[in-house]
mmCIF file of C-alpha atoms in Angstrom:
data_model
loop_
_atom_site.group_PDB
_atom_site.id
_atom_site.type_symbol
_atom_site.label_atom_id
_atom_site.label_comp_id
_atom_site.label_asym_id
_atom_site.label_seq_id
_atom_site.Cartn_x
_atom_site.Cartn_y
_atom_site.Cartn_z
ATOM 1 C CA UNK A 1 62.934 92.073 119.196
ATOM 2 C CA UNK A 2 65.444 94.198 117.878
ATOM 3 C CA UNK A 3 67.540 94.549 114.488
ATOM 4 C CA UNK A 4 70.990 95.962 114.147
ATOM 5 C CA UNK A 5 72.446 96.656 111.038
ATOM 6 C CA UNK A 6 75.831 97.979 110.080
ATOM 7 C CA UNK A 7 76.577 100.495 107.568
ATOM 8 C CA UNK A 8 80.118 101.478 106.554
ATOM 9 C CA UNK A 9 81.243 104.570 105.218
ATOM 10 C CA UNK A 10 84.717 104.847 103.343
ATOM 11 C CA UNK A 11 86.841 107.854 104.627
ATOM 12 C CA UNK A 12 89.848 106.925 102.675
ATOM 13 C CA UNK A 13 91.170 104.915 99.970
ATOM 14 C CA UNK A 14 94.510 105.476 98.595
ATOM 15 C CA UNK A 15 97.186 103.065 96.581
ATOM 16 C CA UNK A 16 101.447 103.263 96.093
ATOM 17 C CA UNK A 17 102.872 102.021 93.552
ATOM 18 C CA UNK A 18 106.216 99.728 93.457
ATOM 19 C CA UNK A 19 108.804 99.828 91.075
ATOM 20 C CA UNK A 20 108.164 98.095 87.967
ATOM 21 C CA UNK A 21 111.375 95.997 88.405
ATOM 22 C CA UNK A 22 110.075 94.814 92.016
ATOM 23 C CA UNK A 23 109.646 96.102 95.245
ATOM 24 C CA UNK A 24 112.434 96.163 97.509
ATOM 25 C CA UNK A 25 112.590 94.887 101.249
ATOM 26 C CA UNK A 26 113.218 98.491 102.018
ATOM 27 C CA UNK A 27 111.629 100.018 100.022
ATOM 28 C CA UNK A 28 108.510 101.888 102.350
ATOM 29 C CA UNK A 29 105.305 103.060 101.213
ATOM 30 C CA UNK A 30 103.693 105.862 103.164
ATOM 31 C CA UNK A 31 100.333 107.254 103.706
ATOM 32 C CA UNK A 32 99.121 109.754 105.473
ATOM 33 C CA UNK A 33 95.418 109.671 106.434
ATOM 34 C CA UNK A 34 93.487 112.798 107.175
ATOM 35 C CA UNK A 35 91.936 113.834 110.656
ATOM 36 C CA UNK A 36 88.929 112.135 111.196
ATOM 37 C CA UNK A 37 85.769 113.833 110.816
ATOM 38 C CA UNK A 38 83.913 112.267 113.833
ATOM 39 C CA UNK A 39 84.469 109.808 116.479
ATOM 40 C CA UNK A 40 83.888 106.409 115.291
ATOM 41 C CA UNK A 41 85.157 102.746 114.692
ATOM 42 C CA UNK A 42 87.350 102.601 111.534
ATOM 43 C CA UNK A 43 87.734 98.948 109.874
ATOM 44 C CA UNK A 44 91.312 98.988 108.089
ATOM 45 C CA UNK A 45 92.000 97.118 104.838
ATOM 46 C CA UNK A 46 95.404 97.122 102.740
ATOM 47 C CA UNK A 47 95.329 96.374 99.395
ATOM 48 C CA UNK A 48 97.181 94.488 97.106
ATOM 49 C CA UNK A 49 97.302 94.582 92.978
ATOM 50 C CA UNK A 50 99.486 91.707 91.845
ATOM 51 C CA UNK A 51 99.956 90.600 88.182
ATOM 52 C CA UNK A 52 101.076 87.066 86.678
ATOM 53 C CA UNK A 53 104.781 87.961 87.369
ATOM 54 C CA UNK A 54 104.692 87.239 91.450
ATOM 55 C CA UNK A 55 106.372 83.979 92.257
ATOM 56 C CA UNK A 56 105.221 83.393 95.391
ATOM 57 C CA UNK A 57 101.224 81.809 96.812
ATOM 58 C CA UNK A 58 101.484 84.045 99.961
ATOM 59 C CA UNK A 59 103.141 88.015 100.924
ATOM 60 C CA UNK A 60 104.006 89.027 104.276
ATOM 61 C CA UNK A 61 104.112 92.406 105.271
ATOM 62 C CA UNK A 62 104.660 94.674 108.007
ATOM 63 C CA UNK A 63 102.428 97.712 108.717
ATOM 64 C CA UNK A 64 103.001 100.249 111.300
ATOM 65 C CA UNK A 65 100.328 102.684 112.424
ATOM 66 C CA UNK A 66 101.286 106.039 114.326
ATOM 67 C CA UNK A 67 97.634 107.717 115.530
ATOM 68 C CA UNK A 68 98.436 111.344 115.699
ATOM 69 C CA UNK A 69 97.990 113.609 117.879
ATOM 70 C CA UNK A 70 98.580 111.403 120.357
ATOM 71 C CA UNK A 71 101.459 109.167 119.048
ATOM 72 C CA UNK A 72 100.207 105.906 119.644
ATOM 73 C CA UNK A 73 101.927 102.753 117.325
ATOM 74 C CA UNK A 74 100.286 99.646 116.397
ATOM 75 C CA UNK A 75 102.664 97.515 114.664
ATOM 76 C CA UNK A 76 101.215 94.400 112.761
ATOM 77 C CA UNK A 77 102.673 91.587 110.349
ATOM 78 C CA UNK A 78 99.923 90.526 107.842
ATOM 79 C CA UNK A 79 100.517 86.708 106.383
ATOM 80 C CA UNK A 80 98.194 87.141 103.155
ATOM 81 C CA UNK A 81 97.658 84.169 101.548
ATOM 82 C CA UNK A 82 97.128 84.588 97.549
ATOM 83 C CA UNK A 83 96.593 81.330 96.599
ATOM 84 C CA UNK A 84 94.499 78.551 98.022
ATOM 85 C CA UNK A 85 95.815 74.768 98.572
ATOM 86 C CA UNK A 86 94.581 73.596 95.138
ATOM 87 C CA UNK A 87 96.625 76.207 93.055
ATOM 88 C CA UNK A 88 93.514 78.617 93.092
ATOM 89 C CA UNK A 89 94.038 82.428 93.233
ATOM 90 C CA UNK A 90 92.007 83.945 95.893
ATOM 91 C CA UNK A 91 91.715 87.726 94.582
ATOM 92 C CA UNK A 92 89.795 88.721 91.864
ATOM 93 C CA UNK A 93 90.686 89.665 88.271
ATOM 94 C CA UNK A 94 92.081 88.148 85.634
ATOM 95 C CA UNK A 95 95.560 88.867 84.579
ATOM 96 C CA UNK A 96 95.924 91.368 87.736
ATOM 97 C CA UNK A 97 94.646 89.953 90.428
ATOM 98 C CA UNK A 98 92.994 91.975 93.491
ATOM 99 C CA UNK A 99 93.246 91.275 97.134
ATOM 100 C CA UNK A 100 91.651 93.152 100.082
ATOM 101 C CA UNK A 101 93.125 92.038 103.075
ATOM 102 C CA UNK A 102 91.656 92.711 106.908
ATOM 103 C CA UNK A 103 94.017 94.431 109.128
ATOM 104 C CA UNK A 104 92.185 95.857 112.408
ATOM 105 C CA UNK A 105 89.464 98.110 113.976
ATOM 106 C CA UNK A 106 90.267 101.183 115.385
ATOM 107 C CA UNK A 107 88.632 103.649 117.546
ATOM 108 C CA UNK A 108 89.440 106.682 116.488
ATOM 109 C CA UNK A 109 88.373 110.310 118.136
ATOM 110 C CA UNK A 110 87.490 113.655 115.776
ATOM 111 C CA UNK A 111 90.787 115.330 114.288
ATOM 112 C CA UNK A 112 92.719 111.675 114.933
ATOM 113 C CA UNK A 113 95.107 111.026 111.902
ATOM 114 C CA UNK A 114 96.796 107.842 110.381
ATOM 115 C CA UNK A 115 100.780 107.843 109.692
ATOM 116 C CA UNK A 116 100.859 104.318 107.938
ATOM 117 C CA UNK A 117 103.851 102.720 106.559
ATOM 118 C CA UNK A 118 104.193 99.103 104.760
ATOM 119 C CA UNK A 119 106.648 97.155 103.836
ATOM 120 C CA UNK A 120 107.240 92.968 103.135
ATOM 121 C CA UNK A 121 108.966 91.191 105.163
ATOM 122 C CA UNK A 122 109.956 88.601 102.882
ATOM 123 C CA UNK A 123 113.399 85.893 102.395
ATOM 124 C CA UNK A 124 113.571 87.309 98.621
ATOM 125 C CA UNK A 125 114.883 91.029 98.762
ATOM 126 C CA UNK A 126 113.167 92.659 95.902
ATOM 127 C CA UNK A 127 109.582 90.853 94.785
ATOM 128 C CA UNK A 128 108.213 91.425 91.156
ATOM 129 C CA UNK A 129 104.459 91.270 90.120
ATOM 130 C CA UNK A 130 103.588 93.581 92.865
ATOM 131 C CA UNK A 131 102.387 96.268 91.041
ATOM 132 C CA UNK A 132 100.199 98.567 93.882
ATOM 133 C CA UNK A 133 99.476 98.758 97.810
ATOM 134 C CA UNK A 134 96.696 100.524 99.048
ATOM 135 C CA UNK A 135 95.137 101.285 102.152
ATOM 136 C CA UNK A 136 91.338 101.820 102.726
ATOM 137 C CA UNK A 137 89.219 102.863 106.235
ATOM 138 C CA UNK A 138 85.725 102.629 106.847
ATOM 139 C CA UNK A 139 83.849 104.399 109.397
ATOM 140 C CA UNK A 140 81.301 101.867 110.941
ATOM 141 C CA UNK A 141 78.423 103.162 111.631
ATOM 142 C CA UNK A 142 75.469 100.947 113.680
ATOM 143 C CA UNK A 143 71.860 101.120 113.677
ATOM 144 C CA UNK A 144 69.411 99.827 115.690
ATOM 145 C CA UNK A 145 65.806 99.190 115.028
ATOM 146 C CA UNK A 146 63.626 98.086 117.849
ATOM 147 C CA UNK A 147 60.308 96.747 116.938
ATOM 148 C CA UNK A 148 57.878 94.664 119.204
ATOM 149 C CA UNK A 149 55.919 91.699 118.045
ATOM 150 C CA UNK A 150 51.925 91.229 117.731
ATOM 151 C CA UNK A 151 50.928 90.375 121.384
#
């Protein structure tokens, strides 16, 4: 029989704020993640701080990845949806809410980096209530047990 666990390891977690009168369509928030300290799997995660003041039950944005040295560009639109069918907010918090939304998996090799920029891709041009984007990566790191049963 065997047993595999994962363990994950955060590398970096780092948050932008937007203007306090509302974040602009083009408006870009940048972050620069350092080289990597080993080879590994990194799970990505942005992160969103919204108050009361944000009109709207879902965000879309755009993130764009560059993975230096070797220039490579992932380009994803997230759909985050803040606010469940019955009126419910899904992040957590009370007055500002908290939202940790999945974006991808990437391999990345020792002394890899992370250009990242974000913006929304919404109708409205500038959005209030956003108060903070963030970006977070974990290094996933697997174990495996084996053990053998009684014979």
């Amino acid at each position: 029989m065997m047993f595999s666990s994962c363990q994950n390891h955060m590398v970096y977690s780092h948050y932008e704020s937007t203007p306090v009168r509302g974040w602009e369509r083009n408006d870009t928030l940048s972050f620069d993640v350092p080289p990597m300290q080993e080879t590994a799997y990194y799970k990505e995660v942005v992160g969103l701080r919204i108050n009361g003041d944000y009109p709207f039950m879902g965000l879309d944005l755009v993130v764009k990845q560059m993975v230096l040295p070797s220039q490579e560009i992932y380009i994803d639109t997230l759909v985050c949806n803040l606010v469940d069918e019955t009126g419910r907010t899904m992040g957590k918090g009370i007055n500002h809410y908290q939202y940790e939304i999945p974006l991808t998996k990437l391999k990345m090799n020792k002394g890899d980096s992370l250009h990242i920029t974000i913006h929304h891709c919404m109708k409205r041009e500038i959005l209030p209530g956003i108060s903070d984007v963030g970006i977070e990566l974990t290094r996933q790191v697997s174990t495996s047990v084996q053990t053998k049963k009684d014979e």
